Amino acid sequence: SSMERCIIVDYINEKLQEFENYIYQKKVAIIGLGVSNIPLLDYLYEKKANVTVFDDRTIDELPGEIVNKLTAHAIPYFLGKDNLKNLNGFNLIFRSPSCLPTRPELRAEEEKGAIVTTEIEMLMKMCPCKIIGVTGSEGKTTTTSLIYAILKHAGYNTYLGGNIGTPLFTKLSEILPDDIVVLELSSFQLMEMEVSPNISVITNITPNHLNIHSSYEEYIEAKKTIFKYQTQADTLILNYDNEITRKCKPEANSKVIYFSSKEKLNDGYIVDGNIIKECENKLRKHILNTKEIKLRGTHNFENICAALAATRELVDEKTAVEAIKEFNSVEHRLEFVREINGVKWYNDSASSSPSRTIAGLNAYDEEIVLIAGGYDKNLDYDILGKYIVKKVKALVLIGNTAKKILDATTKEMEKQGVELPICFCQTLEDAVKAAKQVAKENQVVLFSPASASFDMFKNFADRGNQFKKLVNEL
């Protein structure tokens, strides 16, 4: 309670104090005014650092409130596409996650002695309490949210940050040693980071974001940073069923806990039919029945295993199970929208890659009407065809990737001698109307684009919200 927290105000975060003394009057660059860097701007200005801002957007593309802030504080800025050529002579550089540390302008500044970091790395270096970090190509938001829900339910004072929640760096002064910080970490945030969480989870690693990373290897190495600096006192939770994550074990200095939905492990957490079990020295203990929870799909049961493993030392099993039973799916991830005439509609807008959509298709026993397609991130759609033909009764396509998804599906239909009704639509609104016409009672309409959202929407959340609005207006 807030009363108890007032009694221990004598705690002082010395690392943070040292940092604040260090940045006074120093030349600090902020690259990219995204969600995590805006609170940082205020903080650095308050602490009297000499801040300069860099952003790829032009002044017209920046939100008005940011422009007002830059003007009011007289903060120098460089905008537009070549902004980084003005990056020169800085002591400290905060990059946004999407600006990779491999950029030549950043490397050049590093040669001259600049420290290149991120809001999240600085938070982790100065955080006084236990940190739980979650990464992976898929499942990280659900797993992070589950861990957070379990800890909150157990009464911990918990902070949620990283890719979700609020930027926590500026909250460091209120975080106390007995609190717990839970972070969702992307490959862009982890890349070249020099600190690892105390408890780390890697849900899986599959090819993703290859339009930004220079290679699959670079992407894998970035993910491995989450355990690179761990010690024997720390814990690493790995997916046994994913070859890359399974093979991380020998590289880790920490204690490793596996989870699996395919193997009956002797130690770790497993999904065995519809029972989640904890295994220790070949003894298997029943933890919970998946029929008692709201989450759907094997991939979500794996996420539950990872969350149980991450909180095992901190929360008793009964409390954890209560929290899991109460947990509703994360918005835009197989999120139930409504039922119309015996047809259930689900919003899975967060599925921006084929493998995410495959996991979505596999989450249902019902026949599916699939709405898919969107912006092209140069991903391979061939694998999707097989699952569409296996699970889907009618296909509605929109966006740039419609042709790729059609080709993959056609190839598979010819192979199996099956015909599927397929409909092309220009807009999401038309797609929703088309799906309503073809969907039959007891079927599921699943909006799972298997593609990014940037062709027609701000981001996947905007896309999901528009879908929900359209469905609720039907």
Short mmCIF file of C-alpha atoms in Angstrom, two decimals:
data_model
loop_
_atom_site.label_atom_id
_atom_site.label_comp_id
_atom_site.label_asym_id
_atom_site.label_seq_id
_atom_site.Cartn_x
_atom_site.Cartn_y
_atom_site.Cartn_z
CA SER A 1 0.00 0.00 0.00
CA SER A 2 1.07 3.62 -0.41
CA MET A 3 1.45 3.94 3.40
CA GLU A 4 4.08 1.23 3.59
CA ARG A 5 5.90 2.75 0.64
CA CYS A 6 6.12 6.10 2.43
CA ILE A 7 7.98 4.60 5.37
CA ILE A 8 10.98 3.54 3.33
CA VAL A 9 11.67 6.81 1.55
CA ASP A 10 15.20 6.73 2.89
CA TYR A 11 16.17 4.45 -0.03
CA ILE A 12 18.36 6.34 -2.49
CA ASN A 13 19.25 4.95 -5.90
CA GLU A 14 22.95 5.83 -5.97
CA LYS A 15 23.47 4.69 -9.57
CA LEU A 16 20.73 7.07 -10.66
CA GLN A 17 22.23 9.95 -8.66
CA GLU A 18 25.62 9.28 -10.22
CA PHE A 19 24.05 9.32 -13.68
CA GLU A 20 22.24 12.59 -12.99
CA ASN A 21 25.49 14.19 -11.86
CA TYR A 22 27.19 12.84 -14.97
CA ILE A 23 24.68 14.23 -17.52
CA TYR A 24 24.70 17.78 -16.12
CA GLN A 25 25.76 20.05 -19.04
CA LYS A 26 26.81 17.02 -21.14
CA LYS A 27 26.01 16.83 -24.85
CA VAL A 28 23.22 14.28 -25.16
CA ALA A 29 21.54 13.19 -28.41
CA ILE A 30 18.08 11.66 -28.63
CA ILE A 31 17.55 9.78 -31.89
CA GLY A 32 13.90 9.23 -32.78
CA LEU A 33 11.10 10.80 -30.76
CA GLY A 34 9.08 7.63 -30.30
CA VAL A 35 7.01 6.64 -27.29
CA SER A 36 10.03 5.77 -25.12
CA ASN A 37 12.09 8.85 -25.90
CA ILE A 38 9.52 11.61 -25.29
CA PRO A 39 9.49 11.34 -21.46
CA LEU A 40 13.29 11.12 -21.70
CA LEU A 41 13.38 14.51 -23.42
CA ASP A 42 11.62 16.19 -20.46
CA TYR A 43 13.79 14.37 -17.96
CA LEU A 44 17.10 15.33 -19.61
CA TYR A 45 15.97 18.94 -20.03
CA GLU A 46 15.08 19.08 -16.31
CA LYS A 47 18.44 17.64 -15.32
CA LYS A 48 20.16 20.35 -17.41
CA ALA A 49 21.77 18.18 -20.04
CA ASN A 50 22.50 19.82 -23.41
CA VAL A 51 19.98 17.88 -25.49
CA THR A 52 19.80 17.72 -29.28
CA VAL A 53 17.02 15.83 -31.05
CA PHE A 54 17.26 13.81 -34.29
CA ASP A 55 14.27 12.38 -36.18
CA ASP A 56 13.63 11.04 -39.69
CA ARG A 57 10.33 12.88 -39.86
CA THR A 58 10.01 16.46 -41.12
CA ILE A 59 8.64 19.20 -38.89
CA ASP A 60 5.22 18.83 -40.56
CA GLU A 61 5.16 15.10 -39.80
CA LEU A 62 6.00 15.52 -36.10
CA PRO A 63 3.04 15.77 -33.66
CA GLY A 64 2.32 19.41 -32.75
CA GLU A 65 2.85 18.85 -29.01
CA ILE A 66 6.43 17.67 -29.67
CA VAL A 67 7.19 20.69 -31.86
CA ASN A 68 5.80 22.99 -29.13
CA LYS A 69 8.01 21.29 -26.55
CA LEU A 70 11.15 21.67 -28.69
CA THR A 71 10.34 25.34 -29.26
CA ALA A 72 9.43 26.10 -25.63
CA HIS A 73 12.64 24.53 -24.30
CA ALA A 74 14.72 25.90 -27.23
CA ILE A 75 16.02 22.41 -27.94
CA PRO A 76 18.06 22.15 -31.16
CA TYR A 77 16.84 19.53 -33.63
CA PHE A 78 17.80 17.96 -36.96
CA LEU A 79 14.97 16.44 -38.96
CA GLY A 80 14.34 14.69 -42.26
CA LYS A 81 16.13 11.90 -44.00
CA ASP A 82 19.79 12.89 -43.59
CA ASN A 83 19.44 14.12 -40.00
CA LEU A 84 22.22 11.90 -38.64
CA LYS A 85 24.94 13.59 -40.68
CA ASN A 86 24.76 16.26 -37.96
CA LEU A 87 25.52 13.73 -35.22
CA ASN A 88 28.88 14.99 -34.07
CA GLY A 89 30.72 15.35 -30.76
CA PHE A 90 28.19 13.87 -28.32
CA ASN A 91 28.96 12.34 -24.91
CA LEU A 92 25.84 10.20 -24.73
CA ILE A 93 23.45 9.03 -27.45
CA PHE A 94 20.01 7.53 -26.76
CA ARG A 95 18.92 5.68 -29.90
CA SER A 96 15.34 4.64 -30.50
CA PRO A 97 15.03 0.86 -30.92
CA SER A 98 14.45 1.17 -34.68
CA CYS A 99 17.73 3.06 -35.17
CA LEU A 100 20.18 0.14 -35.05
CA PRO A 101 23.54 0.58 -33.29
CA THR A 102 25.27 -0.65 -36.46
CA ARG A 103 24.48 2.64 -38.30
CA PRO A 104 27.81 4.14 -39.49
CA GLU A 105 27.02 7.54 -37.92
CA LEU A 106 26.65 5.89 -34.49
CA ARG A 107 29.78 3.79 -34.96
CA ALA A 108 31.75 6.93 -35.85
CA GLU A 109 30.62 8.69 -32.66
CA GLU A 110 31.49 5.60 -30.61
CA GLU A 111 35.03 5.68 -32.04
CA LYS A 112 35.28 9.21 -30.65
CA GLY A 113 34.21 8.00 -27.19
CA ALA A 114 30.45 8.52 -27.18
CA ILE A 115 28.29 6.10 -25.21
CA VAL A 116 25.49 4.72 -27.42
CA THR A 117 22.56 3.34 -25.43
CA THR A 118 18.76 3.17 -25.20
CA GLU A 119 16.21 4.25 -22.62
CA ILE A 120 15.64 0.58 -21.76
CA GLU A 121 19.34 -0.30 -21.34
CA MET A 122 19.87 2.63 -18.97
CA LEU A 123 16.80 1.58 -16.98
CA MET A 124 18.19 -1.95 -16.65
CA LYS A 125 21.64 -0.77 -15.62
CA MET A 126 20.28 1.41 -12.82
CA CYS A 127 17.24 -0.57 -11.73
CA PRO A 128 17.44 -1.38 -7.98
CA CYS A 129 15.12 -4.41 -8.11
CA LYS A 130 14.66 -7.76 -9.84
CA ILE A 131 14.00 -7.58 -13.59
CA ILE A 132 12.10 -10.18 -15.60
CA GLY A 133 12.66 -9.83 -19.36
CA VAL A 134 10.76 -11.56 -22.17
CA THR A 135 11.78 -11.77 -25.82
CA GLY A 136 10.93 -14.01 -28.77
CA SER A 137 9.56 -13.76 -32.29
CA GLU A 138 6.06 -14.60 -31.08
CA GLY A 139 4.17 -14.73 -27.81
CA LYS A 140 6.19 -12.12 -25.99
CA THR A 141 3.37 -9.67 -25.27
CA THR A 142 1.04 -12.38 -23.95
CA THR A 143 3.82 -13.96 -21.85
CA THR A 144 4.91 -10.58 -20.45
CA SER A 145 1.30 -9.65 -19.63
CA LEU A 146 0.74 -13.04 -17.93
CA ILE A 147 3.86 -12.62 -15.76
CA TYR A 148 2.75 -9.11 -14.82
CA ALA A 149 -0.78 -10.34 -13.96
CA ILE A 150 0.60 -13.19 -11.78
CA LEU A 151 2.93 -10.84 -9.85
CA LYS A 152 0.21 -8.19 -9.35
CA HIS A 153 -2.18 -10.87 -8.11
CA ALA A 154 0.48 -12.03 -5.63
CA GLY A 155 0.70 -8.47 -4.25
CA TYR A 156 4.03 -7.34 -5.67
CA ASN A 157 4.53 -3.70 -6.57
CA THR A 158 5.20 -4.31 -10.26
CA TYR A 159 6.19 -2.12 -13.22
CA LEU A 160 5.46 -3.12 -16.82
CA GLY A 161 7.66 -1.69 -19.56
CA GLY A 162 9.86 -2.18 -22.60
CA ASN A 163 7.79 -2.66 -25.72
CA ILE A 164 4.55 -2.30 -23.74
CA GLY A 165 3.36 -0.32 -20.77
CA THR A 166 5.05 3.00 -20.01
CA PRO A 167 8.68 4.04 -20.51
CA LEU A 168 10.12 3.27 -17.07
CA PHE A 169 13.45 5.09 -17.18
CA THR A 170 11.86 8.30 -15.90
CA LYS A 171 10.17 6.33 -13.09
CA LEU A 172 13.50 5.04 -11.72
CA SER A 173 13.45 7.38 -8.75
CA GLU A 174 10.28 5.72 -7.39
CA ILE A 175 11.29 2.07 -8.01
CA LEU A 176 12.35 0.34 -4.76
CA PRO A 177 14.51 -2.75 -4.17
CA ASP A 178 11.55 -5.02 -3.31
CA ASP A 179 9.59 -4.13 -6.47
CA ILE A 180 9.71 -6.16 -9.69
CA VAL A 181 10.11 -4.77 -13.19
CA VAL A 182 8.70 -6.83 -16.10
CA LEU A 183 9.95 -5.93 -19.59
CA GLU A 184 8.98 -7.04 -23.06
CA LEU A 185 12.16 -6.73 -25.13
CA SER A 186 12.44 -6.64 -28.92
CA SER A 187 15.53 -7.62 -30.89
CA PHE A 188 16.07 -3.91 -31.66
CA GLN A 189 16.12 -3.05 -27.96
CA LEU A 190 18.38 -5.97 -27.04
CA MET A 191 20.90 -5.42 -29.82
CA GLU A 192 24.38 -4.76 -28.32
CA MET A 193 22.92 -4.28 -24.85
CA GLU A 194 25.48 -4.84 -22.07
CA VAL A 195 23.12 -6.01 -19.34
CA SER A 196 20.67 -8.93 -18.97
CA PRO A 197 17.56 -9.37 -16.79
CA ASN A 198 17.68 -11.58 -13.65
CA ILE A 199 14.98 -13.83 -15.07
CA SER A 200 14.86 -14.08 -18.87
CA VAL A 201 12.40 -15.81 -21.19
CA ILE A 202 12.86 -16.58 -24.90
CA THR A 203 9.52 -17.80 -26.25
CA ASN A 204 10.87 -18.88 -29.68
CA ILE A 205 13.01 -17.58 -32.53
CA THR A 206 11.77 -17.61 -36.13
CA PRO A 207 12.78 -15.40 -39.08
CA ASN A 208 11.30 -11.94 -38.42
CA HIS A 209 12.12 -8.25 -39.06
CA LEU A 210 14.55 -9.32 -41.75
CA ASN A 211 13.68 -6.12 -43.59
CA ILE A 212 15.59 -4.23 -40.86
CA HIS A 213 18.24 -6.63 -39.52
CA SER A 214 21.16 -7.21 -41.88
CA SER A 215 20.88 -11.00 -41.46
CA TYR A 216 19.07 -13.76 -39.58
CA GLU A 217 22.30 -14.25 -37.58
CA GLU A 218 22.26 -10.62 -36.42
CA TYR A 219 18.64 -11.09 -35.30
CA ILE A 220 19.47 -14.31 -33.37
CA GLU A 221 22.52 -12.72 -31.72
CA ALA A 222 20.40 -9.75 -30.62
CA LYS A 223 17.87 -12.10 -28.96
CA LYS A 224 20.67 -13.98 -27.14
CA THR A 225 21.74 -10.74 -25.41
CA ILE A 226 18.86 -11.41 -23.01
CA PHE A 227 21.02 -14.06 -21.25
CA LYS A 228 24.55 -13.10 -22.29
CA TYR A 229 25.29 -11.18 -19.06
CA GLN A 230 23.40 -13.45 -16.66
CA THR A 231 25.18 -15.16 -13.74
CA GLN A 232 24.63 -18.43 -11.85
CA ALA A 233 22.15 -16.62 -9.58
CA ASP A 234 19.92 -15.88 -12.59
CA THR A 235 17.35 -17.95 -14.50
CA LEU A 236 16.76 -18.50 -18.22
CA ILE A 237 13.52 -19.96 -19.56
CA LEU A 238 13.69 -21.56 -23.00
CA ASN A 239 11.28 -23.16 -25.46
CA TYR A 240 12.40 -26.78 -25.85
CA ASP A 241 10.42 -27.23 -29.08
CA ASN A 242 12.25 -24.48 -30.98
CA GLU A 243 15.64 -25.64 -32.19
CA ILE A 244 17.42 -22.30 -31.82
CA THR A 245 16.15 -21.64 -28.28
CA ARG A 246 16.76 -25.24 -27.17
CA LYS A 247 20.41 -24.93 -28.24
CA CYS A 248 20.92 -21.77 -26.16
CA LYS A 249 21.27 -23.84 -22.98
CA PRO A 250 25.02 -24.66 -23.26
CA GLU A 251 25.76 -20.96 -23.91
CA ALA A 252 24.00 -19.81 -20.72
CA ASN A 253 25.72 -19.16 -17.37
CA SER A 254 22.38 -19.20 -15.55
CA LYS A 255 19.99 -21.92 -14.45
CA VAL A 256 17.87 -23.08 -17.40
CA ILE A 257 14.18 -24.11 -17.26
CA TYR A 258 12.62 -25.57 -20.41
CA PHE A 259 8.97 -25.61 -21.43
CA SER A 260 7.39 -27.76 -24.14
CA SER A 261 4.07 -28.69 -25.73
CA LYS A 262 5.59 -31.57 -27.73
CA GLU A 263 7.91 -33.43 -25.34
CA LYS A 264 7.22 -34.95 -21.95
CA LEU A 265 10.21 -33.36 -20.22
CA ASN A 266 11.72 -34.73 -17.00
CA ASP A 267 12.23 -31.18 -15.75
CA GLY A 268 10.40 -27.98 -16.66
CA TYR A 269 6.82 -27.17 -17.68
CA ILE A 270 4.79 -29.07 -20.25
CA VAL A 271 1.45 -28.93 -22.02
CA ASP A 272 0.24 -32.55 -21.95
CA GLY A 273 -3.08 -32.77 -23.79
CA ASN A 274 -5.17 -30.19 -21.97
CA ILE A 275 -3.19 -30.34 -18.73
CA ILE A 276 -0.30 -28.02 -17.87
CA LYS A 277 2.21 -29.85 -15.67
CA GLU A 278 5.31 -28.98 -13.69
CA CYS A 279 8.02 -31.64 -14.00
CA GLU A 280 10.82 -32.21 -11.52
CA ASN A 281 13.15 -35.21 -11.46
CA LYS A 282 10.72 -37.15 -13.69
CA LEU A 283 7.79 -36.42 -11.34
CA ARG A 284 4.93 -34.63 -13.12
CA LYS A 285 2.54 -32.49 -11.15
CA HIS A 286 -0.84 -31.35 -12.53
CA ILE A 287 -0.99 -27.51 -12.37
CA LEU A 288 -4.08 -26.59 -14.36
CA ASN A 289 -6.58 -27.72 -16.95
CA THR A 290 -6.64 -25.54 -20.07
CA LYS A 291 -10.44 -25.91 -20.24
CA GLU A 292 -10.68 -23.69 -17.12
CA ILE A 293 -8.99 -20.66 -18.73
CA LYS A 294 -9.98 -18.00 -21.25
CA LEU A 295 -6.89 -18.16 -23.49
CA ARG A 296 -7.13 -20.29 -26.65
CA GLY A 297 -4.53 -22.25 -28.59
CA THR A 298 -1.46 -24.35 -27.83
CA HIS A 299 0.86 -21.37 -28.32
CA ASN A 300 -0.95 -19.62 -25.46
CA PHE A 301 -0.60 -22.70 -23.24
CA GLU A 302 3.15 -22.54 -23.98
CA ASN A 303 3.09 -18.86 -22.95
CA ILE A 304 1.46 -19.92 -19.66
CA CYS A 305 4.24 -22.48 -19.09
CA ALA A 306 6.84 -19.75 -19.64
CA ALA A 307 5.04 -17.40 -17.23
CA LEU A 308 4.80 -20.12 -14.56
CA ALA A 309 8.52 -20.84 -14.92
CA ALA A 310 9.38 -17.13 -14.70
CA THR A 311 7.39 -16.60 -11.49
CA ARG A 312 8.11 -19.97 -9.86
CA GLU A 313 10.55 -18.60 -7.26
CA LEU A 314 8.37 -15.57 -6.53
CA VAL A 315 4.74 -16.70 -6.37
CA ASP A 316 3.08 -19.80 -4.93
CA GLU A 317 1.36 -22.03 -7.46
CA LYS A 318 -2.20 -21.54 -6.19
CA THR A 319 -1.93 -17.75 -6.53
CA ALA A 320 -0.37 -18.05 -10.01
CA VAL A 321 -3.18 -20.37 -11.17
CA GLU A 322 -5.86 -17.93 -9.90
CA ALA A 323 -4.26 -15.12 -11.93
CA ILE A 324 -4.03 -17.28 -15.07
CA LYS A 325 -7.71 -18.26 -14.84
CA GLU A 326 -8.72 -14.58 -14.62
CA PHE A 327 -6.47 -13.55 -17.51
CA ASN A 328 -8.23 -12.47 -20.68
CA SER A 329 -6.39 -12.47 -24.00
CA VAL A 330 -4.29 -9.45 -24.88
CA GLU A 331 -6.02 -6.95 -27.15
CA HIS A 332 -5.57 -7.73 -30.89
CA ARG A 333 -4.34 -11.28 -30.16
CA LEU A 334 -7.15 -13.77 -30.87
CA GLU A 335 -9.37 -11.25 -29.10
CA PHE A 336 -13.06 -12.20 -29.04
CA VAL A 337 -15.13 -9.33 -30.49
CA ARG A 338 -18.75 -10.55 -30.64
CA GLU A 339 -21.08 -13.31 -31.78
CA ILE A 340 -23.56 -12.64 -34.60
CA ASN A 341 -26.09 -15.32 -35.64
CA GLY A 342 -24.00 -18.12 -34.17
CA VAL A 343 -20.76 -16.85 -35.77
CA LYS A 344 -17.92 -15.81 -33.43
CA TRP A 345 -15.71 -12.94 -34.63
CA TYR A 346 -12.06 -12.69 -33.48
CA ASN A 347 -9.56 -9.85 -33.89
CA ASP A 348 -5.99 -11.09 -34.35
CA SER A 349 -4.58 -7.90 -35.88
CA ALA A 350 -1.27 -8.35 -34.02
CA SER A 351 -0.48 -11.30 -36.28
CA SER A 352 1.78 -9.55 -38.73
CA SER A 353 3.62 -12.65 -40.01
CA PRO A 354 2.50 -15.96 -41.56
CA SER A 355 3.68 -18.02 -38.56
CA ARG A 356 1.51 -15.91 -36.21
CA THR A 357 -1.52 -16.50 -38.42
CA ILE A 358 -0.78 -20.24 -38.53
CA ALA A 359 -0.77 -20.27 -34.70
CA GLY A 360 -4.10 -18.43 -34.83
CA LEU A 361 -5.64 -20.90 -37.26
CA ASN A 362 -4.47 -23.78 -35.05
CA ALA A 363 -6.15 -22.24 -32.00
CA TYR A 364 -9.66 -23.14 -33.24
CA ASP A 365 -11.50 -26.43 -33.63
CA GLU A 366 -14.31 -24.66 -35.51
CA GLU A 367 -14.39 -24.03 -39.27
CA ILE A 368 -12.84 -20.66 -40.08
CA VAL A 369 -13.55 -17.77 -42.44
CA LEU A 370 -10.17 -16.01 -42.68
CA ILE A 371 -9.64 -12.32 -43.49
CA ALA A 372 -5.94 -11.81 -44.31
CA GLY A 373 -3.47 -9.60 -46.18
CA GLY A 374 -1.68 -6.29 -45.68
CA TYR A 375 1.70 -4.62 -46.08
CA ASP A 376 4.56 -6.77 -47.43
CA LYS A 377 7.61 -7.24 -45.14
CA ASN A 378 9.23 -9.65 -47.66
CA LEU A 379 8.19 -12.73 -45.69
CA ASP A 380 7.65 -16.20 -47.16
CA TYR A 381 3.95 -17.02 -47.54
CA ASP A 382 4.30 -20.51 -49.06
CA ILE A 383 3.99 -22.25 -45.70
CA LEU A 384 0.66 -20.50 -45.00
CA GLY A 385 -1.11 -22.19 -47.95
CA LYS A 386 -1.12 -25.64 -46.36
CA TYR A 387 -2.77 -24.38 -43.16
CA ILE A 388 -5.35 -22.29 -45.01
CA VAL A 389 -6.46 -25.30 -47.05
CA LYS A 390 -6.54 -27.46 -43.89
CA LYS A 391 -8.48 -25.08 -41.59
CA VAL A 392 -10.23 -22.41 -43.66
CA LYS A 393 -13.63 -22.72 -45.37
CA ALA A 394 -13.62 -19.30 -47.08
CA LEU A 395 -10.82 -16.77 -47.63
CA VAL A 396 -11.17 -12.98 -47.86
CA LEU A 397 -8.04 -11.11 -49.00
CA ILE A 398 -7.00 -7.44 -48.82
CA GLY A 399 -3.76 -5.44 -49.12
CA ASN A 400 -0.42 -5.88 -50.89
CA THR A 401 0.20 -9.46 -49.77
CA ALA A 402 -3.17 -10.70 -51.11
CA LYS A 403 -1.51 -12.02 -54.28
CA LYS A 404 1.22 -13.88 -52.35
CA ILE A 405 -1.37 -15.49 -50.06
CA LEU A 406 -3.53 -16.37 -53.07
CA ASP A 407 -0.57 -18.00 -54.86
CA ALA A 408 0.37 -20.06 -51.79
CA THR A 409 -3.26 -21.17 -51.35
CA THR A 410 -3.79 -21.97 -55.04
CA LYS A 411 -0.63 -24.09 -55.12
CA GLU A 412 -1.87 -26.09 -52.14
CA MET A 413 -5.44 -26.42 -53.48
CA GLU A 414 -4.09 -27.89 -56.73
CA LYS A 415 -1.88 -30.28 -54.76
CA GLN A 416 -4.83 -31.53 -52.70
CA GLY A 417 -7.55 -31.20 -55.33
CA VAL A 418 -9.62 -28.88 -53.09
CA GLU A 419 -11.60 -25.74 -53.99
CA LEU A 420 -12.02 -22.79 -51.59
CA PRO A 421 -14.16 -19.72 -52.15
CA ILE A 422 -11.75 -16.75 -52.28
CA CYS A 423 -12.80 -13.12 -52.39
CA PHE A 424 -10.67 -9.98 -53.00
CA CYS A 425 -11.63 -6.71 -51.30
CA GLN A 426 -10.26 -3.15 -51.57
CA THR A 427 -11.01 -2.11 -48.00
CA LEU A 428 -11.33 -3.68 -44.57
CA GLU A 429 -14.95 -2.57 -44.49
CA ASP A 430 -15.71 -4.55 -47.67
CA ALA A 431 -13.80 -7.54 -46.28
CA VAL A 432 -15.92 -7.57 -43.10
CA LYS A 433 -19.13 -7.40 -45.18
CA ALA A 434 -17.91 -10.23 -47.43
CA ALA A 435 -17.00 -12.40 -44.43
CA LYS A 436 -20.44 -11.81 -42.91
CA GLN A 437 -22.09 -13.02 -46.13
CA VAL A 438 -20.11 -16.27 -46.39
CA ALA A 439 -19.86 -17.21 -42.67
CA LYS A 440 -22.22 -19.98 -41.51
CA GLU A 441 -23.51 -20.76 -38.03
CA ASN A 442 -20.91 -22.27 -35.63
CA GLN A 443 -18.03 -20.97 -37.76
CA VAL A 444 -15.40 -18.46 -36.64
CA VAL A 445 -14.46 -15.31 -38.58
CA LEU A 446 -10.79 -14.69 -37.89
CA PHE A 447 -9.11 -11.41 -38.85
CA SER A 448 -5.46 -12.47 -38.90
CA PRO A 449 -3.59 -10.51 -41.58
CA ALA A 450 -0.26 -12.46 -41.59
CA SER A 451 1.18 -9.12 -42.75
CA ALA A 452 2.20 -5.73 -41.40
CA SER A 453 -0.34 -2.90 -41.22
CA PHE A 454 1.47 0.05 -42.78
CA ASP A 455 -0.34 -0.03 -46.13
CA MET A 456 -3.67 1.27 -44.78
CA PHE A 457 -3.24 1.79 -41.02
CA LYS A 458 -1.05 3.54 -38.44
CA ASN A 459 -0.13 0.25 -36.76
CA PHE A 460 -1.63 -3.14 -35.86
CA ALA A 461 -3.64 -1.64 -32.96
CA ASP A 462 -5.24 0.94 -35.24
CA ARG A 463 -6.03 -1.86 -37.71
CA GLY A 464 -7.53 -4.04 -34.95
CA ASN A 465 -9.60 -1.18 -33.56
CA GLN A 466 -11.01 -0.40 -37.00
CA PHE A 467 -11.89 -4.07 -37.48
CA LYS A 468 -13.68 -4.18 -34.08
CA LYS A 469 -15.59 -1.00 -34.88
CA LEU A 470 -16.75 -2.46 -38.22
CA VAL A 471 -17.79 -5.76 -36.58
CA ASN A 472 -19.66 -3.97 -33.81
CA GLU A 473 -21.55 -1.91 -36.40
CA LEU A 474 -22.76 -5.01 -38.29
#
